[in-house]
Tab-separated table of C-alpha atoms and ligand atoms in Angstrom:
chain	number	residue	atom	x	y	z
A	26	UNK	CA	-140.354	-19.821	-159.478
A	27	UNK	CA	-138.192	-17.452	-161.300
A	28	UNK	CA	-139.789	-14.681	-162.093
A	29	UNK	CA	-142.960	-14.470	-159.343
A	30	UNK	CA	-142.734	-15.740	-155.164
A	31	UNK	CA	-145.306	-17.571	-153.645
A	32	UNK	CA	-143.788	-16.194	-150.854
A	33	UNK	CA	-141.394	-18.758	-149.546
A	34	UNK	CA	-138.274	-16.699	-148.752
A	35	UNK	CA	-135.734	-16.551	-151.340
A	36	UNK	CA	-132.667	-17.758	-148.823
A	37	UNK	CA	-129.535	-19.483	-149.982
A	38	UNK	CA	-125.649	-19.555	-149.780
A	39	UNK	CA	-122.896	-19.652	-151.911
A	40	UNK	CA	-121.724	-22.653	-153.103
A	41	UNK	CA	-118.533	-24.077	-154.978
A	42	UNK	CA	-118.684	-25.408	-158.286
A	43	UNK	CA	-116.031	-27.716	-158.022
A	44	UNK	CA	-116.987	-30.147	-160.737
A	45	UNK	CA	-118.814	-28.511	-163.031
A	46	UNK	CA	-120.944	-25.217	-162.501
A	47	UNK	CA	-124.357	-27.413	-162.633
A	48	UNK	CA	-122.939	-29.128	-158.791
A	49	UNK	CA	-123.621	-25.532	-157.319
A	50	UNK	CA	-126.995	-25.998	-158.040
A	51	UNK	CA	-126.790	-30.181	-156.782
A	52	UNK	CA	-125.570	-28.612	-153.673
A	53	UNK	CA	-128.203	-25.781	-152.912
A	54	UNK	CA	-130.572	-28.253	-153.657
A	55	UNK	CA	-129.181	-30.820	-151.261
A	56	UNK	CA	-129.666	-28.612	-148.566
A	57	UNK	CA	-132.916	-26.418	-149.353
A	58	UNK	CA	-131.767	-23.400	-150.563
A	59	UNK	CA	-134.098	-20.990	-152.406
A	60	UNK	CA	-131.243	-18.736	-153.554
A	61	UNK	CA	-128.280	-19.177	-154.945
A	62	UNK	CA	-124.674	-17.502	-155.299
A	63	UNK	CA	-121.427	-19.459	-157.326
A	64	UNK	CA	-118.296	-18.457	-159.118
A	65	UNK	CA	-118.626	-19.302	-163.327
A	66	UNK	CA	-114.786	-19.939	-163.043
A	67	UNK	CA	-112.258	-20.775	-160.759
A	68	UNK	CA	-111.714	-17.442	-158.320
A	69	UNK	CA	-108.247	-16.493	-158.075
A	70	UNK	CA	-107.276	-17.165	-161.418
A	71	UNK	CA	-107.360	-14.606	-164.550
A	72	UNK	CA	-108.655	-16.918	-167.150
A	73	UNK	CA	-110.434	-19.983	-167.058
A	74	UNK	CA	-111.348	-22.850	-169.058
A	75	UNK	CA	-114.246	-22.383	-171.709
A	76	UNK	CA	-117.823	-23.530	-170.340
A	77	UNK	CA	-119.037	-26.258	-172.863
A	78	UNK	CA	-122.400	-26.398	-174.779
A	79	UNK	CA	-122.572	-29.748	-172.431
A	80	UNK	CA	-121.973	-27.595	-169.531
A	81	UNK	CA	-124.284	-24.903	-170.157
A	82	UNK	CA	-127.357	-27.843	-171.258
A	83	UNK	CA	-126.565	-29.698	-167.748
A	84	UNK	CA	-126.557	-26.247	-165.443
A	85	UNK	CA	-129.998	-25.014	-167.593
A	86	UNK	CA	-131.374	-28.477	-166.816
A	87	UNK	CA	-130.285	-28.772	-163.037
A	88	UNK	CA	-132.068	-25.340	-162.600
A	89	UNK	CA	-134.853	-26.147	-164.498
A	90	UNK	CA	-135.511	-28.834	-162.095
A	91	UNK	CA	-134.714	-26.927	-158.845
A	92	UNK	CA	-137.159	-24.279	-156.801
A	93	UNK	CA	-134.531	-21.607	-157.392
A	94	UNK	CA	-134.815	-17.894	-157.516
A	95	UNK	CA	-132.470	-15.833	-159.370
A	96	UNK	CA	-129.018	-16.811	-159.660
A	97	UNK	CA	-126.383	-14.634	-158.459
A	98	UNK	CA	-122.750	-15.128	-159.842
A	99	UNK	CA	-119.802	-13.741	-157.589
A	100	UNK	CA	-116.947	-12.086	-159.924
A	101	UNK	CA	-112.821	-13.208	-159.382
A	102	UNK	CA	-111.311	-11.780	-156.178
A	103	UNK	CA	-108.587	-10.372	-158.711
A	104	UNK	CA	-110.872	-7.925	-160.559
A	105	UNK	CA	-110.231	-4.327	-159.733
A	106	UNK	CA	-112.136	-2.078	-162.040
A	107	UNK	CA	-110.001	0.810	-160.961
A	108	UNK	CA	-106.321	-0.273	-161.042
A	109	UNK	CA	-103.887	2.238	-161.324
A	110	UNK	CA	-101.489	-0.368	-162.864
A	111	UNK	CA	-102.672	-0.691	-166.658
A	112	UNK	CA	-101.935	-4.505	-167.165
A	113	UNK	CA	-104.242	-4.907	-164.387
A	114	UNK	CA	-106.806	-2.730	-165.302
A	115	UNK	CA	-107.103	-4.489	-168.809
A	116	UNK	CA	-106.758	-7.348	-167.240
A	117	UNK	CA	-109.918	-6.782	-164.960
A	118	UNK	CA	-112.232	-5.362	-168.097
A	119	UNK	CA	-111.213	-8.790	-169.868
A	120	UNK	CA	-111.972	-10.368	-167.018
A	121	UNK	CA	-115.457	-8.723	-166.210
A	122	UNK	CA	-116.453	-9.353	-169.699
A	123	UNK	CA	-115.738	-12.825	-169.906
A	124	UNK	CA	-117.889	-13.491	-166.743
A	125	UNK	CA	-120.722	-11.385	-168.064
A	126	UNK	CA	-120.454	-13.959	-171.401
A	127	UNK	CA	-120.379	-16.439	-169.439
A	128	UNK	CA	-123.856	-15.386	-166.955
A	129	UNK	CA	-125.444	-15.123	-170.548
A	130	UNK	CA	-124.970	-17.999	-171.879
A	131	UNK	CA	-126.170	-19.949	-168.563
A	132	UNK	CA	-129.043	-17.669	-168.090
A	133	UNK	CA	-127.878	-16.097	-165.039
A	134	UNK	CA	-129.673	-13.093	-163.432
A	135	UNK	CA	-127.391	-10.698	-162.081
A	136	UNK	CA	-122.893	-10.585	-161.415
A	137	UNK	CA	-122.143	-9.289	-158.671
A	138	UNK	CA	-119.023	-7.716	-158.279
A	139	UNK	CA	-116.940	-5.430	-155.958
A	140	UNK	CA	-116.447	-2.140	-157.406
A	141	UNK	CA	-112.856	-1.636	-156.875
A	142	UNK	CA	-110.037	-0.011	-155.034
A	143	UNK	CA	-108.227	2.933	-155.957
A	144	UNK	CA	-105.201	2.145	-154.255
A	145	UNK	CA	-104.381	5.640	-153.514
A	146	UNK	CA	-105.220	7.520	-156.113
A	147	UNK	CA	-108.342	9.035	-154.813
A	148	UNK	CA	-112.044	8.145	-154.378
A	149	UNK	CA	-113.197	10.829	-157.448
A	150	UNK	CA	-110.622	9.143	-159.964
A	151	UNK	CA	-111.700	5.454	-158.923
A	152	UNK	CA	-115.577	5.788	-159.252
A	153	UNK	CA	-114.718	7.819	-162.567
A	154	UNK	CA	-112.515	5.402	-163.867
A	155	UNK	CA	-114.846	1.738	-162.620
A	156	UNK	CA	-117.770	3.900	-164.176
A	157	UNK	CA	-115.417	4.085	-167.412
A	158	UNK	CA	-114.801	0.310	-166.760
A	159	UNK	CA	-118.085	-0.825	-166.822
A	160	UNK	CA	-119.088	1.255	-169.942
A	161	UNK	CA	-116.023	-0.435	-171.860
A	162	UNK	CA	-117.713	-3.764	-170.740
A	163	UNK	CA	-120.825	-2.839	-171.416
A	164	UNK	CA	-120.319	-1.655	-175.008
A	165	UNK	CA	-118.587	-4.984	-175.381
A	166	UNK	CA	-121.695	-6.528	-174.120
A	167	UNK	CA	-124.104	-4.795	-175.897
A	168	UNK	CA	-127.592	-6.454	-175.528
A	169	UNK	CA	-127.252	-8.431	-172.256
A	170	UNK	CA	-129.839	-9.435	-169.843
A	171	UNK	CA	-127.713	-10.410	-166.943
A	172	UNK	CA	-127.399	-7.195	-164.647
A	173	UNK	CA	-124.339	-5.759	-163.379
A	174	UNK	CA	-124.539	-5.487	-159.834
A	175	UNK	CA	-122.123	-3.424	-157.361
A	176	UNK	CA	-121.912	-4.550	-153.975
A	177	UNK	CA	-121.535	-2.434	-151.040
A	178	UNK	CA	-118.560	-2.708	-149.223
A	179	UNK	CA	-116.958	-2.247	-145.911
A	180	UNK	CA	-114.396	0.260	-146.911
A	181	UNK	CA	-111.356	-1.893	-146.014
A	182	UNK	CA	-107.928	-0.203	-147.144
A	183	UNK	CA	-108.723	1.921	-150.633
A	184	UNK	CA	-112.052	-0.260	-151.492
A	185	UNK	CA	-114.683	2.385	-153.146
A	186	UNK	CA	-118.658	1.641	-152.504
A	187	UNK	CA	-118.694	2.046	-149.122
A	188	UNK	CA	-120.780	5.054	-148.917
A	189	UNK	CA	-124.495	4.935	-150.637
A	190	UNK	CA	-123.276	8.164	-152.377
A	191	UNK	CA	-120.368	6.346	-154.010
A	192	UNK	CA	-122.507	3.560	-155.276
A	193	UNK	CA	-124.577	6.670	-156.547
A	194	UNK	CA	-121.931	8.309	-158.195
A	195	UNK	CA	-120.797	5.268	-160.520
A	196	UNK	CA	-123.905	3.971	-161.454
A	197	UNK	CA	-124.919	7.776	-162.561
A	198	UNK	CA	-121.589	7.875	-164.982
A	199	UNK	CA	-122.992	4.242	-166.353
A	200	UNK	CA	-124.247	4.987	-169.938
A	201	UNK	CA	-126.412	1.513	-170.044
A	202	UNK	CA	-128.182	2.628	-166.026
A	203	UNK	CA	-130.618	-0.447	-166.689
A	204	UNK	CA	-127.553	-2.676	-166.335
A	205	UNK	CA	-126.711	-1.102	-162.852
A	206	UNK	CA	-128.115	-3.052	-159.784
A	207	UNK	CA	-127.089	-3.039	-156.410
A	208	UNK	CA	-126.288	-5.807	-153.778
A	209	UNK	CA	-126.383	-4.878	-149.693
A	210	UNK	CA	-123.919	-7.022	-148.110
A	211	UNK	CA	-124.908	-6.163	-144.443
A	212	UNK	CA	-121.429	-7.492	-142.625
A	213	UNK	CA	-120.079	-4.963	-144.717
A	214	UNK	CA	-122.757	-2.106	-144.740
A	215	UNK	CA	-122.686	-2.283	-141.074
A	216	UNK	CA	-118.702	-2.192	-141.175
A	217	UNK	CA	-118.594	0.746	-143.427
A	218	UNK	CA	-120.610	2.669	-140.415
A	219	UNK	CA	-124.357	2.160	-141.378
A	220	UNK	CA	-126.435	1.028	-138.430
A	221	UNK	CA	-128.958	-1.814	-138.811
A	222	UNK	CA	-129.424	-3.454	-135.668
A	223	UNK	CA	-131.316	-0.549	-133.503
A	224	UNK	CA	-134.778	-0.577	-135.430
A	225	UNK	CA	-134.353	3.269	-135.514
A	226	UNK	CA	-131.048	2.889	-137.494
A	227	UNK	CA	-132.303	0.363	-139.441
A	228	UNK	CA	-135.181	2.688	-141.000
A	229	UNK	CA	-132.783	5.625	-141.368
A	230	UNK	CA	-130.132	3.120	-143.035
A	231	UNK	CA	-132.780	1.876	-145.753
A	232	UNK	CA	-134.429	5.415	-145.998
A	233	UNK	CA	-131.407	6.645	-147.295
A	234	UNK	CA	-130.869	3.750	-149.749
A	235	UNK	CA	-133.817	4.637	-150.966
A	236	UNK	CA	-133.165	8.292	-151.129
A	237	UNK	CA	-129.554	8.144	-152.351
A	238	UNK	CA	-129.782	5.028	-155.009
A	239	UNK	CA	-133.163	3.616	-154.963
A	240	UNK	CA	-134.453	0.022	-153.519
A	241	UNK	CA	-135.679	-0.633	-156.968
A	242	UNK	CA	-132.067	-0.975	-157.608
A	243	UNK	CA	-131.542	-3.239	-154.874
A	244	UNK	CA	-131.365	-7.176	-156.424
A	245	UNK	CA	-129.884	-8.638	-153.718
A	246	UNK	CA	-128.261	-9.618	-149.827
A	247	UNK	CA	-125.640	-10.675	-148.727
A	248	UNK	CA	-126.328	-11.840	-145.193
A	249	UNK	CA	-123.343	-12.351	-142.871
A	250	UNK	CA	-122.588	-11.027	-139.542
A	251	UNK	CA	-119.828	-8.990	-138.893
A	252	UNK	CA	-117.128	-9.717	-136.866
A	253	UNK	CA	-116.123	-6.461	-136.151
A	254	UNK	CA	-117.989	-3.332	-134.856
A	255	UNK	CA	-120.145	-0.217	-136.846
A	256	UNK	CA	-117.707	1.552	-138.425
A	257	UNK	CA	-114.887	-0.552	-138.279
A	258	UNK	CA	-113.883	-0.695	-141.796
A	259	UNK	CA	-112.986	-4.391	-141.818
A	260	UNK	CA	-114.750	-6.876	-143.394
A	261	UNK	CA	-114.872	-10.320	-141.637
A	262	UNK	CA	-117.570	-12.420	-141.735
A	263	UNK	CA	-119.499	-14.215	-139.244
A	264	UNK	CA	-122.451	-16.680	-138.472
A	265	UNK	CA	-126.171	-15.215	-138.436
A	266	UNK	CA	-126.434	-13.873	-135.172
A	267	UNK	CA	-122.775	-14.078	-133.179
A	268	UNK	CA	-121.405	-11.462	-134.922
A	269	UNK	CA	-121.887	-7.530	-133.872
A	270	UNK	CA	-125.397	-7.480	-135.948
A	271	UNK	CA	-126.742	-9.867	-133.932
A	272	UNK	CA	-130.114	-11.518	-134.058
A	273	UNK	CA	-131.692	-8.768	-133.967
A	274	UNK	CA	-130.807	-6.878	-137.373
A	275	UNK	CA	-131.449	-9.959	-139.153
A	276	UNK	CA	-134.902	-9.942	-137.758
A	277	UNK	CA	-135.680	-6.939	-139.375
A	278	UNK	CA	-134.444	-7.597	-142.630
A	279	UNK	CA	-136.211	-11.144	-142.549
A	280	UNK	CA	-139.345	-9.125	-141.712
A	281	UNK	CA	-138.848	-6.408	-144.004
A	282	UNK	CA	-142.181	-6.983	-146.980
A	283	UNK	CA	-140.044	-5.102	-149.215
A	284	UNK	CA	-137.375	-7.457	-149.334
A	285	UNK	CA	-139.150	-10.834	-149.828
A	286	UNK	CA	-138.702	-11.274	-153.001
A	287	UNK	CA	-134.708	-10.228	-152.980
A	288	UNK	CA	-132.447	-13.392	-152.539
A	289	UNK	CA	-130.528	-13.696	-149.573
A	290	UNK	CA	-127.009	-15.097	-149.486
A	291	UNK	CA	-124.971	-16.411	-146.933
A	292	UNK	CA	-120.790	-15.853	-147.615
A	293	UNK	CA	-119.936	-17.535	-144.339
A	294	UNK	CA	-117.502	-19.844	-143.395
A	295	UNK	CA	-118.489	-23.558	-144.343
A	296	UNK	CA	-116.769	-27.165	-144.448
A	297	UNK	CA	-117.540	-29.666	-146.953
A	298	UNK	CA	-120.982	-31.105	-145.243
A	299	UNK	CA	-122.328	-27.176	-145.195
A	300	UNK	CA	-123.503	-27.804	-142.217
A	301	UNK	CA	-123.230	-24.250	-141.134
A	302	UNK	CA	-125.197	-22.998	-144.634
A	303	UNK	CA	-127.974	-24.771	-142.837
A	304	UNK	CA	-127.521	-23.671	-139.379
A	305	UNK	CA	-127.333	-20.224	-140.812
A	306	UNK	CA	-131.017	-20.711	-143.230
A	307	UNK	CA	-132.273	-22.177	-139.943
A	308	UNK	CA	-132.063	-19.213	-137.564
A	309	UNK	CA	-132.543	-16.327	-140.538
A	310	UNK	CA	-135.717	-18.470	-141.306
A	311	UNK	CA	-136.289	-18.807	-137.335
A	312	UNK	CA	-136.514	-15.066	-137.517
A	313	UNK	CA	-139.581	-14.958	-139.835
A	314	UNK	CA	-142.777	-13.717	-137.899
A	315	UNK	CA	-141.061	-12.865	-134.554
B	497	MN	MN1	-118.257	-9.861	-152.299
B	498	MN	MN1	-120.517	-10.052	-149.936
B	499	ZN	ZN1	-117.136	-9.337	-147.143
């Protein structure tokens, strides 16, 4: 089920890959996901360990077996393509880099990453210099399947991307533009300011994707709730449907024929049993035809 959909909704959650990155599949699976999101290396650290030939051959084969979509790899949480501090910013190309070597050689569809923050240096300077970032990786990359994709933000602090024109603006100073994708995370859309949840908004919100970037760009969701209000700025996550969006802006987007076949990822909170992934799949999928 990779590349067509019978249909079934592409829904799914991230999971950890604590023991090998082949469990993140074992776990999706164990709880009927259709999507999937996972780290390739341990998040909050700069390097990791090498994946194995043995690692790579046990992910491919776990996936083989599963009724997956496309995978969708989250970068480090220390990656800031627009650092003003130099270590860091060569820190974060190496970084980038690795991770897009390391989607290739499991096959993976698309990286997500956050596009930076510019830590006061300005919002023209920061989308210049992460659309300078990602053509240094690129050319470093050169031939690559997996596709880069920016995710929205909320805006919280200096964090660039949370305007449609900003996503815009670095993907048109990308030399390699069939690289670029974008992910909507909609706790953090919604946070930024764009409305989703009156069916009015909604249409002007996605009408102006479409206008601004494209949805042909658009590869992905993230679906969490916001705990905060439209236009807050802060990004906190909550459950599908006790958050600020409510039930009712998921309903659209579960309803939405153009988004079918685009994965959609829960980043919510979650203990060990994931109980909440599938409380969360349960009401987005409760949504369906209503
Ligand atoms: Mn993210
Ligand atoms: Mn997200
Ligand atoms: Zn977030």
């Amino acid at each position: 089920m990779k590349d067509s959909n019978d249909g079934t909704v592409l829904l799914g959650a991230h999971m950890s890959i604590a023991g090998g990155v082949h469990t993140a599949i074992e776990r999706a699976v164990r709880i009927g996901c259709t999507a999937l999101q996972m780290f390739v290396k341990n998040n909050n650290q700069w390097k990791g360990k090498a994946l194995s030939d043995e690692d790579v051959a046990t992910y491919k084969d776990a996936l083989s077996k599963a009724r997956i979509g496309p995978v969708v790899v989250h970068d480090t949480y220390l990656i800031n393509l627009c650092a003003s501090d130099r270590s860091i910013l060569r820190k974060s190309r190496d970084a980038l880099t690795d991770e897009l070597q390391r989607c290739e050689k499991l096959g993976v569809d698309y990286l997500n990453f956050h596009p930076g923050a510019h830590m006061g240096r300005g919002e023209k300077e920061g989308i210049e210099r992460i659309a300078e970032s990602l053509n240094m990786i690129h050319t470093r990359t050169k031939g690559f399947r997996v596709k880069s994709v920016i995710e929205s933000t909320a805006g919280q602090g200096t964090a660039l991307g949370y305007k449609f024109e900003q996503l815009k603006d670095m993907i048109d100073l990308v030399d390699e533009q069939e690289r670029m994708a974008v992910c909507i995370d909609t706790c953090h859309i919604f946070a930024a300011g764009y409305d989703i949840v009156s069916e009015e908004g909604y249409h002007r919100t996605f009408r102006e994707f479409d206008d601004i970037i494209g949805l042909d760009r658009l590869v992905a969701f993230h679906v969490n709730d916001s705990k905060r209000e439209l236009g807050s700025r802060v990004d906190r996550h909550e459950h599908v449907g006790k958050g600020k969006i409510g039930l009712e802006g998921f309903r659209l987007i579960m309803n939405d024929e153009r988004f079918v076949n685009i994965p959609k990822i829960l980043e919510t909170p979650k203990s060990d049993d994931m109980h909440e992934d599938v409380e969360n799949m349960a009401v987005l999928k409760g949504l369906i035809g209503t």
